[in-house]
CSV table of C-alpha atoms and ligand atoms in Angstrom, one decimal:
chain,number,residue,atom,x,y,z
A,287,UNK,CA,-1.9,19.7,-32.2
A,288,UNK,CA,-2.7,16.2,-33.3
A,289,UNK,CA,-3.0,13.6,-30.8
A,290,UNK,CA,-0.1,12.1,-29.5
A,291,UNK,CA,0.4,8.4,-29.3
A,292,UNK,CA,3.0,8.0,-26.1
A,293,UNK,CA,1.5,4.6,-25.3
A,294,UNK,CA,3.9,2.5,-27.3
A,295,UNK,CA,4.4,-0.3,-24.8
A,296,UNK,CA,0.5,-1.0,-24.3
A,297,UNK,CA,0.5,-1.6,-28.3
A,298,UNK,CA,2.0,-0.2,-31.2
A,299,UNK,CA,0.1,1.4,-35.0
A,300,UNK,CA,0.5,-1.3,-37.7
A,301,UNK,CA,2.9,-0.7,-40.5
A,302,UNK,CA,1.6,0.1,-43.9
A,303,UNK,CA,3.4,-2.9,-45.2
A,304,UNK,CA,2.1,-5.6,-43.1
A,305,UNK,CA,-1.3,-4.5,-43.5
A,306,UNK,CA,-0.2,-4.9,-47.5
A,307,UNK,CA,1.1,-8.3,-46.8
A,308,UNK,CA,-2.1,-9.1,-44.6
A,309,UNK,CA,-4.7,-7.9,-47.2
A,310,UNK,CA,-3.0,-9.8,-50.1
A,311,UNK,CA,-3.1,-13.0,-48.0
A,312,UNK,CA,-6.8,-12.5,-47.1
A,313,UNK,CA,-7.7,-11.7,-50.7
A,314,UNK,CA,-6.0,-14.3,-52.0
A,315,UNK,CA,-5.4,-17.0,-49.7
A,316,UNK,CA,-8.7,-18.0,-47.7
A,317,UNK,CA,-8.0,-22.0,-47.6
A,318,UNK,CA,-7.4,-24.3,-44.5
A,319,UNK,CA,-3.8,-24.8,-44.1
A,320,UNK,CA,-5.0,-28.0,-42.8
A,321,UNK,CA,-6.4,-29.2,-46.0
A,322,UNK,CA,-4.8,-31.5,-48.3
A,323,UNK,CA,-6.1,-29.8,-51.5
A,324,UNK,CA,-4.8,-27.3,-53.6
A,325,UNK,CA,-6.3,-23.9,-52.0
A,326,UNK,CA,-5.5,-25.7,-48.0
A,327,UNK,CA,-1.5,-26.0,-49.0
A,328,UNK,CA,-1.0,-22.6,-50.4
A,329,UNK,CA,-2.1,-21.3,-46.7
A,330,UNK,CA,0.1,-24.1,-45.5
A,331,UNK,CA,2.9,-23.0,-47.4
A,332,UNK,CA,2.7,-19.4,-45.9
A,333,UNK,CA,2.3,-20.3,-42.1
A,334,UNK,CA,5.8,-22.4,-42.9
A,335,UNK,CA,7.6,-19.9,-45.0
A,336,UNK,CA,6.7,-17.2,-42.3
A,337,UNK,CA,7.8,-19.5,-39.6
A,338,UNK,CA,11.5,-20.5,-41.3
A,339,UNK,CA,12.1,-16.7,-41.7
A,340,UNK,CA,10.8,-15.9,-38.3
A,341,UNK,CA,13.0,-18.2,-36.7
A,342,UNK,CA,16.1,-17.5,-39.0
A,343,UNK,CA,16.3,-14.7,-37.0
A,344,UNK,CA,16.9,-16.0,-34.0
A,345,UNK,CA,19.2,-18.4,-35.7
A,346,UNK,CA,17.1,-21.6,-34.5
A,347,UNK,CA,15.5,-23.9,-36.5
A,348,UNK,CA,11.4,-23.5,-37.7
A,349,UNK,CA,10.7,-26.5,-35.5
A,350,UNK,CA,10.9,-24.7,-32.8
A,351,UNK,CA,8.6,-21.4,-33.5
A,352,UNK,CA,5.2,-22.1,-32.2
A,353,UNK,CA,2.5,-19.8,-33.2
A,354,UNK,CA,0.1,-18.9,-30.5
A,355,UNK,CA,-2.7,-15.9,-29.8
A,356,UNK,CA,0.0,-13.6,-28.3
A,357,UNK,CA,2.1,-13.2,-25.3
A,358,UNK,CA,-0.4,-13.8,-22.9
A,359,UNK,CA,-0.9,-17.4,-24.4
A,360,UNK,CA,2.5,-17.8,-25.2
A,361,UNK,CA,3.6,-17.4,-21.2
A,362,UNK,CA,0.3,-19.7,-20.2
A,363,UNK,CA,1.6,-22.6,-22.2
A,364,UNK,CA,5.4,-22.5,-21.6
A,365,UNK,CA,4.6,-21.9,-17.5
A,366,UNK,CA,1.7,-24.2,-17.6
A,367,UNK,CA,3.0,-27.7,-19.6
A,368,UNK,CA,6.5,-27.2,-17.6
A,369,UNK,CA,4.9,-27.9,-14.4
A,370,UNK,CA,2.0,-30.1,-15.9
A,371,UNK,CA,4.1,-32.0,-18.3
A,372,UNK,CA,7.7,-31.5,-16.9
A,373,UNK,CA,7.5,-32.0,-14.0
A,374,UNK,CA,8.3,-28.8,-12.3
A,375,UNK,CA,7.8,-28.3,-8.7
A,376,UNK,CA,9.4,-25.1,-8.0
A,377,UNK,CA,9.2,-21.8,-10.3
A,378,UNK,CA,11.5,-18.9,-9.5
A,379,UNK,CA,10.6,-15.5,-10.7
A,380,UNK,CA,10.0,-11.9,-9.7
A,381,UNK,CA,7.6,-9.7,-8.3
A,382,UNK,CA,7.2,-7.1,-11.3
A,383,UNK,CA,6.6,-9.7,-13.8
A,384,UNK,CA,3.5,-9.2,-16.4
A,385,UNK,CA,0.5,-10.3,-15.1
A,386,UNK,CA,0.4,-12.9,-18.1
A,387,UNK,CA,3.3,-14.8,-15.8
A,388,UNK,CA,2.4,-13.3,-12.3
A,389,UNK,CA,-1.2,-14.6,-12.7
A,390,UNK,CA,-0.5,-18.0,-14.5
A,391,UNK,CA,2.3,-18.3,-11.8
A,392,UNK,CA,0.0,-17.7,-9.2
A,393,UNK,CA,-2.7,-20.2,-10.4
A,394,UNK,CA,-0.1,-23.1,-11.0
A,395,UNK,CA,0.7,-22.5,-7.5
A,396,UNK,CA,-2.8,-23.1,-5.7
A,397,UNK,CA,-3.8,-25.4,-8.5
A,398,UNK,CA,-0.7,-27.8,-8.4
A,399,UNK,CA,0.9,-27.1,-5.0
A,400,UNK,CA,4.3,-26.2,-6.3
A,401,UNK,CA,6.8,-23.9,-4.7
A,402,UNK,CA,7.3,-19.9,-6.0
A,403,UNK,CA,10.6,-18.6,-5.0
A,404,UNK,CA,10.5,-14.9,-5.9
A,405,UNK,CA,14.3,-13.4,-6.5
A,406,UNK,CA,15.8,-10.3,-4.4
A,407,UNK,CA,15.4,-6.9,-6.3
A,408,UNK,CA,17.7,-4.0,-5.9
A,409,UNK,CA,15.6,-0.8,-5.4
A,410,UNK,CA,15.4,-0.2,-9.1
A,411,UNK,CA,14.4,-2.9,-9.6
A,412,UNK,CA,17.3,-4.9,-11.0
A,413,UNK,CA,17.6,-8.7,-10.1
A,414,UNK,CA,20.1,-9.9,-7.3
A,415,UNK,CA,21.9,-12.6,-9.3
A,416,UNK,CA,23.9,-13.6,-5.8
A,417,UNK,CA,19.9,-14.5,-4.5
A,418,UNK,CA,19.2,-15.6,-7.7
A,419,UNK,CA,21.6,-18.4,-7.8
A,420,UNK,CA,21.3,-19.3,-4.1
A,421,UNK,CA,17.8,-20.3,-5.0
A,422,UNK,CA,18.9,-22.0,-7.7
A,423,UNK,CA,20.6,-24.5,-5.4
A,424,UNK,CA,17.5,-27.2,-4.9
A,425,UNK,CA,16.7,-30.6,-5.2
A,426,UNK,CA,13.4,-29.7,-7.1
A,427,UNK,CA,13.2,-29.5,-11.4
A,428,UNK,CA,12.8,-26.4,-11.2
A,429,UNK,CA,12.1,-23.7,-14.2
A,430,UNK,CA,12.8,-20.1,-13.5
A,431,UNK,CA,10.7,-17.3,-15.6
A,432,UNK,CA,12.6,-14.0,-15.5
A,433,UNK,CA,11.1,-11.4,-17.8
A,434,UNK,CA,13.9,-9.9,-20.7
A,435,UNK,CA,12.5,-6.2,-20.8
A,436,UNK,CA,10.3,-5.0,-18.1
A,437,UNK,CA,7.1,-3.3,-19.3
A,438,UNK,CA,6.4,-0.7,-17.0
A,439,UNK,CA,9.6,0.7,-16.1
A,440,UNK,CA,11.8,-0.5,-18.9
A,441,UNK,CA,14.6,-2.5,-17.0
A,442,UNK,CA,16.8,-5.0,-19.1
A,443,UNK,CA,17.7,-8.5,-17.7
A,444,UNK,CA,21.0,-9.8,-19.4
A,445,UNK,CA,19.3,-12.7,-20.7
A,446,UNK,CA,22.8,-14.8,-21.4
A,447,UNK,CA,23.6,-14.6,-18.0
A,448,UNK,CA,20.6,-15.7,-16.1
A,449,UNK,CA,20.3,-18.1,-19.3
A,450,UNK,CA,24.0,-19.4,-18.3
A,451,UNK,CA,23.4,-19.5,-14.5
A,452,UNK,CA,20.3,-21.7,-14.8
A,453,UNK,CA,21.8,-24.5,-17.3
A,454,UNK,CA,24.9,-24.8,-14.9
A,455,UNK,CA,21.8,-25.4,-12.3
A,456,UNK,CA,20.2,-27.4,-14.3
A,457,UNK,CA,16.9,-25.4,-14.1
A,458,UNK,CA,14.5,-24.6,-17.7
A,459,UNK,CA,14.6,-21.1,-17.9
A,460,UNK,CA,11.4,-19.0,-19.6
A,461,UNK,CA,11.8,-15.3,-20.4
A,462,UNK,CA,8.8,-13.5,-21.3
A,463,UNK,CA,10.3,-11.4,-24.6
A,464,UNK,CA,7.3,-9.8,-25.6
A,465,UNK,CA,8.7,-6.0,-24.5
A,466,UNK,CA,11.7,-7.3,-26.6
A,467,UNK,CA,11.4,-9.3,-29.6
A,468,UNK,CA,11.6,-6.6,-32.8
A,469,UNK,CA,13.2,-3.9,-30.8
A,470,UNK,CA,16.8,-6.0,-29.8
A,471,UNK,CA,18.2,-8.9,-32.1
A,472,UNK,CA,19.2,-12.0,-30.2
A,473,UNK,CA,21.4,-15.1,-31.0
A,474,UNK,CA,19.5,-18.0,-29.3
A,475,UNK,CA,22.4,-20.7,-30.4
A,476,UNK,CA,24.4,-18.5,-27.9
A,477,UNK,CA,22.1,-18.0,-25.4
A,478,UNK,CA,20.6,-21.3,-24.0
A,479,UNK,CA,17.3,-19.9,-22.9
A,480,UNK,CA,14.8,-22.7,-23.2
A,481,UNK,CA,11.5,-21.1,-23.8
A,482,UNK,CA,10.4,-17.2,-25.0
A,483,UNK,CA,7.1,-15.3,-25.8
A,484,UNK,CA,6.6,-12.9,-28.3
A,485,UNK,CA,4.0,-10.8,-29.5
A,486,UNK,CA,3.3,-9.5,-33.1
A,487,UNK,CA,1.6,-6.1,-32.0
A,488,UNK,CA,4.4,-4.5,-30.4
A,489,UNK,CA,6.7,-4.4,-32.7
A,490,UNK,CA,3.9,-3.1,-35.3
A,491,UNK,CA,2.1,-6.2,-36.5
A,492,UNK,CA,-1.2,-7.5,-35.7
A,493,UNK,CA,-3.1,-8.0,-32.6
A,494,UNK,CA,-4.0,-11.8,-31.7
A,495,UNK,CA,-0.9,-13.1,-32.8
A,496,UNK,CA,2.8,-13.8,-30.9
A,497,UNK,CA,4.6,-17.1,-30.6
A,498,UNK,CA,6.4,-19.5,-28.1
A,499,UNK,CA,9.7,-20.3,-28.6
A,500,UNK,CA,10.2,-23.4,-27.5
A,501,UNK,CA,13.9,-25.7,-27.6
A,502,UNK,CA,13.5,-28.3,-29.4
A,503,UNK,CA,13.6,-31.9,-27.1
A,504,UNK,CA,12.3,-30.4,-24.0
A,505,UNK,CA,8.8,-32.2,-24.0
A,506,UNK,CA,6.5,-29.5,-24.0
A,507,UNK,CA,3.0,-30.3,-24.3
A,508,UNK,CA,-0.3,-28.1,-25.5
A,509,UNK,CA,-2.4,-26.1,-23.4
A,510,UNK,CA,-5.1,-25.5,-26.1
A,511,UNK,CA,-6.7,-29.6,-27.2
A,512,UNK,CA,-8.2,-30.6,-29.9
A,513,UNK,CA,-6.4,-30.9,-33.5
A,514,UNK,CA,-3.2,-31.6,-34.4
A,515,UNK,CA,-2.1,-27.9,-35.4
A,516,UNK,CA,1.4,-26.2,-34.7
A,517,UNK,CA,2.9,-30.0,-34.4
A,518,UNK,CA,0.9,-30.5,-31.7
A,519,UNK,CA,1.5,-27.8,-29.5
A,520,UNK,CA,-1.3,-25.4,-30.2
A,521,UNK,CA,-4.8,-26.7,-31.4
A,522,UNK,CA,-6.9,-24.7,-33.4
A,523,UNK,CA,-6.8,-23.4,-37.6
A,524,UNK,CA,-3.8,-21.1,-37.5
A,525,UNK,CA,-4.6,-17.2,-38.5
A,526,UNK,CA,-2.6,-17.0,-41.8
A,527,UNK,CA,-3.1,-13.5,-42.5
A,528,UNK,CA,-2.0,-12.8,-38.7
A,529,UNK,CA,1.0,-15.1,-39.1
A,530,UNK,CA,1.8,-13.7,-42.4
A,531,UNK,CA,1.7,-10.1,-40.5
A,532,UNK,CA,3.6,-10.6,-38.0
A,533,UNK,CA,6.4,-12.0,-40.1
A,534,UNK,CA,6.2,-9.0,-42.4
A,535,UNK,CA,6.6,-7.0,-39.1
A,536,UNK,CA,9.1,-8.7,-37.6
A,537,UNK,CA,11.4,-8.7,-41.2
A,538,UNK,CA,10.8,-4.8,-41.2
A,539,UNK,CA,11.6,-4.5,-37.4
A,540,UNK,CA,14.8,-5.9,-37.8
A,541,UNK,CA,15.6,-4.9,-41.5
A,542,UNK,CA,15.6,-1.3,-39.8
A,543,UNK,CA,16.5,-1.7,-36.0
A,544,UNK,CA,19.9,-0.1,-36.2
A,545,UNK,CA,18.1,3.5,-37.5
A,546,UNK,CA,14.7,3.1,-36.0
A,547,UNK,CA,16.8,1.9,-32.3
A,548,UNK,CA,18.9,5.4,-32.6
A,549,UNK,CA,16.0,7.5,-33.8
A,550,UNK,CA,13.6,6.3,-30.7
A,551,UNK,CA,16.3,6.5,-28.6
A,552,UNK,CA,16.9,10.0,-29.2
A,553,UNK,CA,13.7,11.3,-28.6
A,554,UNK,CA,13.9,9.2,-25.2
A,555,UNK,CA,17.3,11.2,-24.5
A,556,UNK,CA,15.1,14.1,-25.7
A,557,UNK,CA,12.2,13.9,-23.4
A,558,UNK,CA,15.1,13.2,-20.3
A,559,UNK,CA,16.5,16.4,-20.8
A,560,UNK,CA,13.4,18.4,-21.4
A,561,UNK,CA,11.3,16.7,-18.6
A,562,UNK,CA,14.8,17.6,-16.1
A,563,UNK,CA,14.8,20.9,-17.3
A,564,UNK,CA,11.1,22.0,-17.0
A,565,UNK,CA,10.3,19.6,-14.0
A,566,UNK,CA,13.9,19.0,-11.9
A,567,UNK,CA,11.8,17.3,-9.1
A,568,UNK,CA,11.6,14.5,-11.3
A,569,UNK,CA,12.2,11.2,-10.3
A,570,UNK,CA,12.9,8.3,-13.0
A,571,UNK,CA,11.6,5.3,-12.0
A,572,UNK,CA,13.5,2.1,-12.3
A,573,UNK,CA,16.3,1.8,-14.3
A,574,UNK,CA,14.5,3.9,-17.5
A,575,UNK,CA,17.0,7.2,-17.6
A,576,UNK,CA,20.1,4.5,-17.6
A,577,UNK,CA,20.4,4.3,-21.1
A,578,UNK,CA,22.5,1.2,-20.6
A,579,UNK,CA,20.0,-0.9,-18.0
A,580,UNK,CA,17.1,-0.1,-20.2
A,581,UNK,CA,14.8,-0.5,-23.3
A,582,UNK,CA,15.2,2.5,-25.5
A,583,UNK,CA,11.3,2.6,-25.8
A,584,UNK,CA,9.8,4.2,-22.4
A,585,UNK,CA,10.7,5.8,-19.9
A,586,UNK,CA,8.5,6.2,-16.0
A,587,UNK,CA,8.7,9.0,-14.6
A,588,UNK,CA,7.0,9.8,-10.8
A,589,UNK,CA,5.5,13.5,-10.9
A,590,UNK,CA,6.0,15.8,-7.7
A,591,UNK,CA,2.2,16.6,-7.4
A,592,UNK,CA,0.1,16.6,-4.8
A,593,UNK,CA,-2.0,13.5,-3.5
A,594,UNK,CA,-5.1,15.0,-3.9
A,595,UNK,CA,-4.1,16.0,-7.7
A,596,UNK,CA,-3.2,12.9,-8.8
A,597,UNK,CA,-5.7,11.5,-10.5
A,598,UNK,CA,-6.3,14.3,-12.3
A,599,UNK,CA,-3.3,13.8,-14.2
A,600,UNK,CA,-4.1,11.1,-16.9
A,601,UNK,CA,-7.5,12.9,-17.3
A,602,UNK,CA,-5.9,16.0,-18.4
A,603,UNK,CA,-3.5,14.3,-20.5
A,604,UNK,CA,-6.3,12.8,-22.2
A,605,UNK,CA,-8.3,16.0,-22.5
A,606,UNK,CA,-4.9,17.1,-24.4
A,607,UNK,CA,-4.8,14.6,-26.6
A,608,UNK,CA,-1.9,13.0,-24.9
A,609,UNK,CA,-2.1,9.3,-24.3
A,610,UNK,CA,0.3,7.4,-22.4
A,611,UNK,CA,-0.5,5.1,-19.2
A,612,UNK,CA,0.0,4.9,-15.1
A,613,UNK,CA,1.5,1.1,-15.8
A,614,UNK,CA,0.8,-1.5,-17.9
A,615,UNK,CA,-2.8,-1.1,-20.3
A,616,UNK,CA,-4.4,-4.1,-18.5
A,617,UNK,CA,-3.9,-1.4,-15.4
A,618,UNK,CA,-4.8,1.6,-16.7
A,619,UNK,CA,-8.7,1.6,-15.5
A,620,UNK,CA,-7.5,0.3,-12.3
A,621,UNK,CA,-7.5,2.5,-9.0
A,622,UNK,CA,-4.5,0.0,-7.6
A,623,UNK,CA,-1.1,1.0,-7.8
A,624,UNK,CA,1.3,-0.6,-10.1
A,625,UNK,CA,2.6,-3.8,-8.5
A,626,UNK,CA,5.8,-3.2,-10.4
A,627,UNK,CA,6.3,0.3,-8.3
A,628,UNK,CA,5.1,-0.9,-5.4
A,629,UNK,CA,8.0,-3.2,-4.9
A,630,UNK,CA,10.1,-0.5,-5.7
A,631,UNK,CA,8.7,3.3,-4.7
A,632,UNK,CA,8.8,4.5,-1.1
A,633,UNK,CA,5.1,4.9,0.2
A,634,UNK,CA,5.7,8.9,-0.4
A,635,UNK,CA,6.4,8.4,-3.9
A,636,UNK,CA,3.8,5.7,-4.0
A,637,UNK,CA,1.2,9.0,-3.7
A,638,UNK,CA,2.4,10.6,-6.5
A,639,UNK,CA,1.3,9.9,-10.1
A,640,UNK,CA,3.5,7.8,-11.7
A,641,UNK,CA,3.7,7.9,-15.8
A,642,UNK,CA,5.1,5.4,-18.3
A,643,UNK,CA,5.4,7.4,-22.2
A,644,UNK,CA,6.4,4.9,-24.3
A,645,UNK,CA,7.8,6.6,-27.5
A,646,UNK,CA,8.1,4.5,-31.5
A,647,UNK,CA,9.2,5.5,-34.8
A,648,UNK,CA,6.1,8.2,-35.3
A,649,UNK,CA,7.0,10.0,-32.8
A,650,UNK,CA,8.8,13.3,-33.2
A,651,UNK,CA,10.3,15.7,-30.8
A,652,UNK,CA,7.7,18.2,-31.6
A,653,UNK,CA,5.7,15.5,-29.5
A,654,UNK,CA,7.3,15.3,-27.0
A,655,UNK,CA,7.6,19.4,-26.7
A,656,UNK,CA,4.2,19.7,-26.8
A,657,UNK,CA,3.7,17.0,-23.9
A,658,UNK,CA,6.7,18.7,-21.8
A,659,UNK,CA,4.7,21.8,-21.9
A,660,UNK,CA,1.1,20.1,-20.7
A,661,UNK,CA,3.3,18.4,-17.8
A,662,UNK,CA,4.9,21.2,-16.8
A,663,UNK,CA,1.5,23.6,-16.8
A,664,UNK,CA,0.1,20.8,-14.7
A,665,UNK,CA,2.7,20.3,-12.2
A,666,UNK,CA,3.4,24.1,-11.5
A,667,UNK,CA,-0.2,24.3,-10.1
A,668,UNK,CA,-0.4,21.2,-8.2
A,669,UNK,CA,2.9,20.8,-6.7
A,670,UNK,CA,4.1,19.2,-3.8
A,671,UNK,CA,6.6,20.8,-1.3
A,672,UNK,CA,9.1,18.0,-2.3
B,892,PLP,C1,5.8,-8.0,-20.9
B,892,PLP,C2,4.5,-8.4,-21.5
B,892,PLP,N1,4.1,-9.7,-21.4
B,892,PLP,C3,3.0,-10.1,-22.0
B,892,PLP,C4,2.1,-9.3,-22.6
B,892,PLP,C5,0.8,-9.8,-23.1
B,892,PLP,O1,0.9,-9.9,-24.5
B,892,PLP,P1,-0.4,-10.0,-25.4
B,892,PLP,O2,-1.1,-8.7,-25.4
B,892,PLP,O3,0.1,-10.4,-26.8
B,892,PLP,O4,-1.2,-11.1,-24.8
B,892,PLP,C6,2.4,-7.9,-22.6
B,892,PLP,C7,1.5,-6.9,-23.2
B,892,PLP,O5,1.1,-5.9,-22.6
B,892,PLP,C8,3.6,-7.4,-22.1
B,892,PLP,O6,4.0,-6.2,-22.1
């Protein structure tokens, strides 16, 4: 059996074609897109053509596409100018946010004294729109950062409605899109979200490359000094043939999305019912085995295995040739438990291993066989009584 690649959330394998597109631009196009002469504005004219197709399909206007490093950097600069720049004293999010907006969150906070109001969760995970907009009700600018698709356990926020609630409030609202963007289209002239991060490798384009979406006239400033790149917003020589990729791979996600979508989301559906037949102690964590509340890309499912056996379990993946991860990849050499399941496991089901598989188009259901048999050897000898 060839190794099999179940860890498409942590990143995903680049398509042939944008490594095409990304090869031709290196070969042929090493110039500044900074520099007035010839070999500087054929770079320049790529950046911007990749940028006005990019942000055609969000049906927004280039202006407002702002290339940055990733997601990471994307969330730093939307969370960090709105409170820097904008004037915002109060951010409302959630506990099982990325780290790339827990973290910044968390820093803005000591650094810049403002308030962090963190909305109600149900107990999978699904946000209380009642607390939500009871929060909403303060005398601070406030920005709320609510993420669209949750990484580790797959959960889908309906991003016109919280977008809708916080304009009526009059709060910015940032969605980190990154576990989105190239696996769901969205219409951002109908849904007044203010600010979005996306990141080229996982919807298969490069590494080291996402943008900010960023409404135009809100004021935003840049978190990275220095030249007068990306309009201001983002110092620094733009990475053409990383731009170029990621709008190959973005045009190919969405050329395909209505085939690809049904085709990952059947060998989801797929590993559901083989997991429930071999293992029916299952438990699906989060919303992922609600096929309406979330992504078609992973499901997390918590293992009934003893304590003691538990972290064995990624180690004998491994040894198979399995990879897939105990919560998001920045976690994965961590001993701590997820912070996303924490909020939402009992402390029983906190002891057993929990496993996100995250599945893509080169997958197959031979796959996910295979890894339905390695689970279900390991969990008949280290079971738990419940
Ligand atoms: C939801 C979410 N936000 C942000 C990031 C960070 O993106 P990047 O790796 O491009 O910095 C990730 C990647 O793991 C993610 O899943």
């Amino acid at each position: 059996m060839k190794p099999v690649y179940f860890d498409n959330a942590a990143t995903t394998p680049i398509r042939s074609e944008v490594i095409d597109a990304m090869t031709k631009v290196m070969q042929s196009h090493f110039g500044n897109p900074s520099s007035s002469h010839s070999f500087g504005r054929g770079s320049k004219a790529l950046v911007e053509k990749s940028r006005k197709a990019i942000a055609s399909h969000f049906n927004v206007s280039a202006g407002e596409i702002i290339f940055t490093s990733g997601g990471t950097e994307a969330d730093n600069l939307v969370l960090r100018s709105a409170v820097k720049d904008l004037g915002v004293r109060q951010i409302i999010t959630s506990k099982i946010e990325h780290h790339a907006v827990l973290h910044t969150v968390q820093h803005l906070q000591k650094e810049f004294k403002i308030e962090v109001s963190h909305v109600n969760l149900d107990e999978k995970g699904g946000i209380d729109f009642n607390h939500l907009e009871s929060l909403l009700q303060t005398n601070e600018k406030c920005l709320v950062s609510l993420m669209h698709v949750n990484n580790e356990i797959g959960n889908i926020l309906d991003l016109k409605r919280t977008a809708d609630l916080c304009k009526a409030n009059n709060a910015l609202f940032h969605s980190d899109a990154v576990q989105s963007i190239g696996h769901y289209k969205m219409d951002l002239k109908d849904i007044p979200v203010d600010f979005l991060a996306a990141s080229a490798h996982k919807f298969h384009g490069p590494k080291g490359v996402g943008f900010a979406f960023i409404r135009k006239n809100t004021g935003l400033k840049s978190l990275i000094i220095g030249g007068e790149q990306e309009r201001g917003l983002r110092a620094g020589t733009e990475s053409v043939h990383n731009i170029v990729g990621l709008d190959e791979a973005l045009k190919m996600a969405y050329q395909n999305i209505e085939e690809e979508k049904q085709y990952v989301e059947d060998l989801k559906h797929y590993f559901i019912e083989r997991i429930k037949a071999e293992i029916p102690q299952v438990i699906f964590n989060g919303c992922s085995s609600d096929f309406e509340k979330s992504t078609y890309t992973l499901v997390n499912v918590c293992l009934p295995v003893l304590p003691e056996k538990s972290a064995m379990l990624l180690f004998q993946l491994d040894l198979k040739g399995i990879a897939c991860s105990k919560g998001s990849a920045c976690q994965s050499g961590s001993s701590q438990n997820s912070h996303v399941l924490s909020e939402i496991l009992s402390d029983k089901d906190l002891l057993k291993p929990s496993i996100r598989f995250s599945f893509g188009i080169y997958n197959t259901k031979e796959e996910v066989d295979y890894v339905i048999n390695v689970l279900s050897d390991f969990v008949a000898k280290s079971k738990t009584s419940s």
